[in-house]
mmCIF file of C-alpha atoms in Angstrom:
data_model
loop_
_atom_site.group_PDB
_atom_site.id
_atom_site.type_symbol
_atom_site.label_atom_id
_atom_site.label_comp_id
_atom_site.label_asym_id
_atom_site.label_seq_id
_atom_site.Cartn_x
_atom_site.Cartn_y
_atom_site.Cartn_z
ATOM 1 C CA ASP H 1 70.534 54.353 54.548
ATOM 2 C CA VAL H 2 74.228 54.205 55.345
ATOM 3 C CA LYS H 3 76.370 52.102 53.104
ATOM 4 C CA VAL H 4 79.780 50.508 52.997
ATOM 5 C CA THR H 5 80.316 48.617 49.765
ATOM 6 C CA GLN H 6 83.086 46.255 48.771
ATOM 7 C CA SER H 7 84.026 45.620 45.172
ATOM 8 C CA SER H 8 83.636 41.835 45.183
ATOM 9 C CA ARG H 9 81.798 39.291 47.311
ATOM 10 C CA TYR H 10 83.951 36.389 46.146
ATOM 11 C CA LEU H 11 87.413 36.381 44.619
ATOM 12 C CA VAL H 12 89.756 33.583 43.571
ATOM 13 C CA LYS H 13 93.408 34.418 42.883
ATOM 14 C CA ARG H 14 96.600 32.510 42.294
ATOM 15 C CA THR H 15 99.630 32.523 44.568
ATOM 16 C CA GLY H 16 101.925 35.432 43.743
ATOM 17 C CA GLU H 17 99.265 37.600 42.138
ATOM 18 C CA LYS H 18 98.759 41.210 43.225
ATOM 19 C CA VAL H 19 95.249 41.616 44.606
ATOM 20 C CA PHE H 20 93.219 44.788 45.099
ATOM 21 C CA LEU H 21 90.214 44.936 47.394
ATOM 22 C CA GLU H 22 88.199 48.117 47.162
ATOM 23 C CA CYS H 23 85.919 49.668 49.758
ATOM 24 C CA VAL H 24 83.676 52.714 49.402
ATOM 25 C CA GLN H 25 81.592 54.462 52.077
ATOM 26 C CA ASP H 26 78.955 57.120 51.504
ATOM 27 C CA MET H 27 78.772 58.583 55.016
ATOM 28 C CA ASP H 28 81.661 61.068 54.819
ATOM 29 C CA HIS H 29 83.409 59.213 57.655
ATOM 30 C CA GLU H 30 86.960 60.108 58.610
ATOM 31 C CA ASN H 31 87.951 56.628 59.791
ATOM 32 C CA MET H 32 88.117 53.506 57.694
ATOM 33 C CA PHE H 33 89.338 50.026 58.611
ATOM 34 C CA TRP H 34 90.322 46.727 57.027
ATOM 35 C CA TYR H 35 89.841 43.494 58.999
ATOM 36 C CA ARG H 36 90.150 39.854 58.198
ATOM 37 C CA GLN H 37 87.901 37.256 59.793
ATOM 38 C CA ASP H 38 89.058 33.690 60.354
ATOM 39 C CA PRO H 39 87.253 30.882 62.220
ATOM 40 C CA GLY H 40 88.076 30.849 65.914
ATOM 41 C CA LEU H 41 90.055 34.093 65.695
ATOM 42 C CA GLY H 42 87.379 36.728 65.314
ATOM 43 C CA LEU H 43 88.194 39.895 63.390
ATOM 44 C CA ARG H 44 91.788 41.070 63.273
ATOM 45 C CA LEU H 45 92.749 44.586 62.248
ATOM 46 C CA ILE H 46 95.055 44.828 59.244
ATOM 47 C CA TYR H 47 95.204 48.605 58.678
ATOM 48 C CA PHE H 48 93.159 51.671 59.428
ATOM 49 C CA SER H 49 93.071 55.216 58.144
ATOM 50 C CA TYR H 50 91.881 58.327 59.982
ATOM 51 C CA ASP H 51 92.224 60.730 57.054
ATOM 52 C CA VAL H 52 93.023 60.902 53.368
ATOM 53 C CA LYS H 53 96.559 59.695 52.701
ATOM 54 C CA MET H 54 96.964 58.730 56.378
ATOM 55 C CA LYS H 55 97.302 55.111 57.450
ATOM 56 C CA GLU H 56 98.220 53.154 60.547
ATOM 57 C CA LYS H 57 99.224 49.532 60.895
ATOM 58 C CA GLY H 58 96.896 47.247 62.751
ATOM 59 C CA ASP H 59 97.758 43.954 64.364
ATOM 60 C CA ILE H 60 98.567 41.924 61.233
ATOM 61 C CA PRO H 61 99.850 44.278 58.488
ATOM 62 C CA GLU H 62 102.477 41.918 57.078
ATOM 63 C CA GLY H 63 101.898 41.128 53.424
ATOM 64 C CA TYR H 64 99.374 43.938 53.002
ATOM 65 C CA SER H 65 99.407 47.594 52.066
ATOM 66 C CA VAL H 66 96.627 50.188 51.799
ATOM 67 C CA SER H 67 95.778 53.293 49.854
ATOM 68 C CA ARG H 68 93.445 56.152 50.682
ATOM 69 C CA GLU H 69 93.528 58.802 47.975
ATOM 70 C CA LYS H 70 89.930 59.962 48.527
ATOM 71 C CA LYS H 71 87.941 60.179 51.722
ATOM 72 C CA GLU H 72 85.284 57.715 50.614
ATOM 73 C CA ARG H 73 87.603 55.007 49.276
ATOM 74 C CA PHE H 74 90.008 52.718 51.129
ATOM 75 C CA SER H 75 91.861 50.022 49.202
ATOM 76 C CA LEU H 76 93.608 46.948 50.554
ATOM 77 C CA ILE H 77 96.446 45.531 48.475
ATOM 78 C CA LEU H 78 97.975 42.105 48.728
ATOM 79 C CA GLU H 79 101.367 42.622 47.125
ATOM 80 C CA SER H 80 101.957 38.926 46.391
ATOM 81 C CA ALA H 81 99.045 36.746 47.434
ATOM 82 C CA SER H 82 99.785 33.635 49.457
ATOM 83 C CA THR H 83 97.557 30.750 50.518
ATOM 84 C CA ASN H 84 97.601 31.902 54.157
ATOM 85 C CA GLN H 85 95.830 35.059 53.028
ATOM 86 C CA THR H 86 92.745 33.042 52.128
ATOM 87 C CA SER H 87 90.141 34.657 54.375
ATOM 88 C CA MET H 88 87.072 36.864 54.674
ATOM 89 C CA TYR H 89 88.035 40.530 54.368
ATOM 90 C CA LEU H 90 85.815 43.169 55.954
ATOM 91 C CA CYS H 91 85.974 46.905 55.458
ATOM 92 C CA ALA H 92 84.439 49.302 57.976
ATOM 93 C CA SER H 93 84.014 53.013 58.462
ATOM 94 C CA SER H 94 83.218 55.254 61.401
ATOM 95 C CA ASP H 95 83.076 58.792 62.660
ATOM 96 C CA LEU H 96 83.953 57.452 66.114
ATOM 97 C CA GLY H 97 87.079 55.627 67.194
ATOM 98 C CA HIS H 98 85.646 52.162 66.752
ATOM 99 C CA PRO H 99 84.284 50.667 63.516
ATOM 100 C CA GLY H 100 80.611 51.485 63.213
ATOM 101 C CA TYR H 101 79.528 50.204 59.819
ATOM 102 C CA PHE H 102 80.895 47.200 58.003
ATOM 103 C CA GLY H 103 80.671 46.167 54.387
ATOM 104 C CA PRO H 104 79.357 42.707 53.453
ATOM 105 C CA GLY H 105 82.840 41.245 53.130
ATOM 106 C CA THR H 106 84.958 39.741 50.364
ATOM 107 C CA ARG H 107 85.732 36.048 50.593
ATOM 108 C CA LEU H 108 89.167 35.667 49.036
ATOM 109 C CA THR H 109 90.570 32.288 48.086
ATOM 110 C CA VAL H 110 94.231 32.049 47.079
ATOM 111 C CA THR H 111 95.151 28.850 45.268
ATOM 112 C CA ASP Q 1 97.269 34.695 72.997
ATOM 113 C CA GLN Q 2 93.726 36.044 72.645
ATOM 114 C CA GLN Q 3 93.037 39.123 74.704
ATOM 115 C CA VAL Q 4 89.267 38.868 74.242
ATOM 116 C CA LYS Q 5 87.734 35.444 74.747
ATOM 117 C CA GLN Q 6 84.303 34.066 74.083
ATOM 118 C CA ASN Q 7 84.466 30.536 75.383
ATOM 119 C CA SER Q 8 81.108 29.406 74.057
ATOM 120 C CA PRO Q 9 81.239 28.989 70.264
ATOM 121 C CA SER Q 10 77.472 28.455 70.170
ATOM 122 C CA LEU Q 11 74.343 28.877 72.246
ATOM 123 C CA SER Q 12 70.724 27.784 71.744
ATOM 124 C CA VAL Q 13 67.841 29.484 73.512
ATOM 125 C CA GLN Q 14 64.071 29.153 73.339
ATOM 126 C CA GLU Q 15 62.137 32.107 71.975
ATOM 127 C CA GLY Q 16 60.968 34.400 74.764
ATOM 128 C CA ARG Q 17 63.709 33.300 77.174
ATOM 129 C CA ILE Q 18 66.834 35.189 78.171
ATOM 130 C CA SER Q 19 70.037 34.817 76.118
ATOM 131 C CA ILE Q 20 73.276 35.414 77.995
ATOM 132 C CA LEU Q 21 76.468 35.730 75.993
ATOM 133 C CA ASN Q 22 79.704 35.863 77.923
ATOM 134 C CA CYS Q 23 83.046 37.478 77.238
ATOM 135 C CA ASP Q 24 86.312 37.556 79.195
ATOM 136 C CA TYR Q 25 89.318 39.758 78.635
ATOM 137 C CA THR Q 26 92.887 39.718 79.866
ATOM 138 C CA ASN Q 27 94.182 43.245 79.285
ATOM 139 C CA SER Q 28 93.479 45.691 82.120
ATOM 140 C CA MET Q 29 94.214 48.594 79.742
ATOM 141 C CA PHE Q 30 90.899 48.054 77.937
ATOM 142 C CA ASP Q 31 88.563 50.937 78.775
ATOM 143 C CA TYR Q 32 85.668 50.503 76.360
ATOM 144 C CA PHE Q 33 83.763 47.394 75.356
ATOM 145 C CA LEU Q 34 81.500 46.723 72.410
ATOM 146 C CA TRP Q 35 79.185 44.056 71.072
ATOM 147 C CA TYR Q 36 78.596 43.468 67.382
ATOM 148 C CA LYS Q 37 76.050 41.255 65.691
ATOM 149 C CA LYS Q 38 76.633 39.486 62.386
ATOM 150 C CA TYR Q 39 74.136 37.775 60.115
ATOM 151 C CA PRO Q 40 75.361 35.325 57.440
ATOM 152 C CA ALA Q 41 76.540 37.021 54.245
ATOM 153 C CA GLU Q 42 76.505 40.449 55.932
ATOM 154 C CA GLY Q 43 79.105 42.507 57.726
ATOM 155 C CA PRO Q 44 78.915 42.944 61.524
ATOM 156 C CA THR Q 45 76.762 45.733 62.893
ATOM 157 C CA PHE Q 46 77.477 47.622 66.070
ATOM 158 C CA LEU Q 47 74.970 46.683 68.785
ATOM 159 C CA ILE Q 48 75.816 48.187 72.166
ATOM 160 C CA SER Q 49 78.813 49.405 74.124
ATOM 161 C CA ILE Q 50 79.892 50.167 77.677
ATOM 162 C CA SER Q 51 82.591 52.332 79.161
ATOM 163 C CA SER Q 52 84.772 51.001 81.959
ATOM 164 C CA ILE Q 53 83.389 53.676 84.299
ATOM 165 C CA LYS Q 54 79.990 51.963 84.184
ATOM 166 C CA ASP Q 55 78.858 48.493 85.152
ATOM 167 C CA LYS Q 56 75.651 48.356 83.114
ATOM 168 C CA ASN Q 57 74.266 49.767 79.911
ATOM 169 C CA GLU Q 58 70.814 49.092 78.552
ATOM 170 C CA ASP Q 59 69.278 49.568 75.109
ATOM 171 C CA GLY Q 60 65.825 48.087 74.679
ATOM 172 C CA ARG Q 61 66.036 44.310 74.915
ATOM 173 C CA PHE Q 62 69.838 44.390 75.114
ATOM 174 C CA THR Q 63 71.803 44.957 78.319
ATOM 175 C CA VAL Q 64 75.542 44.722 78.767
ATOM 176 C CA PHE Q 65 77.043 44.116 82.196
ATOM 177 C CA LEU Q 66 80.681 44.759 83.049
ATOM 178 C CA ASN Q 67 82.550 43.247 86.000
ATOM 179 C CA LYS Q 68 85.975 44.887 85.941
ATOM 180 C CA SER Q 69 87.413 42.968 88.856
ATOM 181 C CA ALA Q 70 86.642 39.695 87.094
ATOM 182 C CA LYS Q 71 87.527 41.088 83.659
ATOM 183 C CA HIS Q 72 84.192 39.781 82.459
ATOM 184 C CA LEU Q 73 81.289 41.189 80.517
ATOM 185 C CA SER Q 74 78.031 39.723 79.378
ATOM 186 C CA LEU Q 75 75.290 40.596 76.925
ATOM 187 C CA HIS Q 76 71.720 39.827 77.974
ATOM 188 C CA ILE Q 77 68.914 39.673 75.424
ATOM 189 C CA VAL Q 78 65.422 39.648 76.916
ATOM 190 C CA PRO Q 79 63.155 38.375 75.518
ATOM 191 C CA SER Q 80 65.026 36.492 72.802
ATOM 192 C CA GLN Q 81 63.482 36.509 69.334
ATOM 193 C CA PRO Q 82 64.207 34.311 66.287
ATOM 194 C CA GLY Q 83 65.593 37.402 64.500
ATOM 195 C CA ASP Q 84 68.320 37.575 67.147
ATOM 196 C CA SER Q 85 69.881 34.416 65.699
ATOM 197 C CA ALA Q 86 73.315 35.584 64.594
ATOM 198 C CA VAL Q 87 76.979 35.539 65.546
ATOM 199 C CA TYR Q 88 77.800 37.955 68.362
ATOM 200 C CA PHE Q 89 81.284 39.398 68.698
ATOM 201 C CA CYS Q 90 82.576 40.910 71.885
ATOM 202 C CA ALA Q 91 85.236 43.585 71.366
ATOM 203 C CA ALA Q 92 87.426 45.837 73.478
ATOM 204 C CA ARG Q 93 89.373 49.023 72.960
ATOM 205 C CA MET Q 94 92.498 50.184 74.736
ATOM 206 C CA LYS Q 95 93.004 53.584 76.359
ATOM 207 C CA THR Q 96 96.199 54.206 74.428
ATOM 208 C CA SER Q 97 95.059 52.997 71.004
ATOM 209 C CA TYR Q 98 91.482 54.029 70.664
ATOM 210 C CA ASP Q 99 91.236 53.056 67.011
ATOM 211 C CA LYS Q 100 92.481 49.508 67.592
ATOM 212 C CA VAL Q 101 89.533 47.400 68.588
ATOM 213 C CA ILE Q 102 90.288 43.787 69.565
ATOM 214 C CA PHE Q 103 87.569 41.283 68.711
ATOM 215 C CA GLY Q 104 86.736 37.969 70.286
ATOM 216 C CA PRO Q 105 86.097 34.851 68.171
ATOM 217 C CA GLY Q 106 82.319 35.155 68.348
ATOM 218 C CA THR Q 107 79.393 33.166 69.726
ATOM 219 C CA SER Q 108 76.715 31.835 67.393
ATOM 220 C CA LEU Q 109 73.266 32.310 68.945
ATOM 221 C CA SER Q 110 70.270 30.297 67.748
ATOM 222 C CA VAL Q 111 66.861 31.308 69.037
ATOM 223 C CA ILE Q 112 64.439 28.461 68.571
ATOM 224 C CA PRO Q 113 60.792 29.368 67.871
#
């Protein structure tokens, strides 16, 4: 059974903190994605990676960075968390161009 | 401005009937369209897709129709089952940026037993 796992289901952080969201896939997929989901806006692409150490900006990269040191792991970093980054964060992986498998999501609250 | 629109936030259908979920898009550069399904507390799962060279794609109870001239696609579920109750996201991909998939806001489907 294919799996995309995310390190936390719920996270509460303070404004200004550095936040790490981890994602691991066990399908040996080349492509990995980070999205955020907000009511009325659907899923918006933050960053994606098509290979180890490779990354591309999505539609809303501001305030975020990513790291992909190993094929199976893709990390999203909030350099200095702000309240407008309170959201549901979804990681996905794929061996096609579009995201095929999503993780369960991390609901991040920044206070 | 949203490039992929799902104007119905929610839809209720009786079990056994047809569910029709609609999606409109504004960008004529989109060449591939996808539907995802999301249950509460889970990530979305890919459901069905259609290329712009086709006008219909069928997979079991799910059929997607594409009307390029109207920039409109729809997902038909026949017959609807209570397990189909979920949020459905329409998504589109551009020719020039095949990794960048644009999602609509979603439609919440409730299938009533």
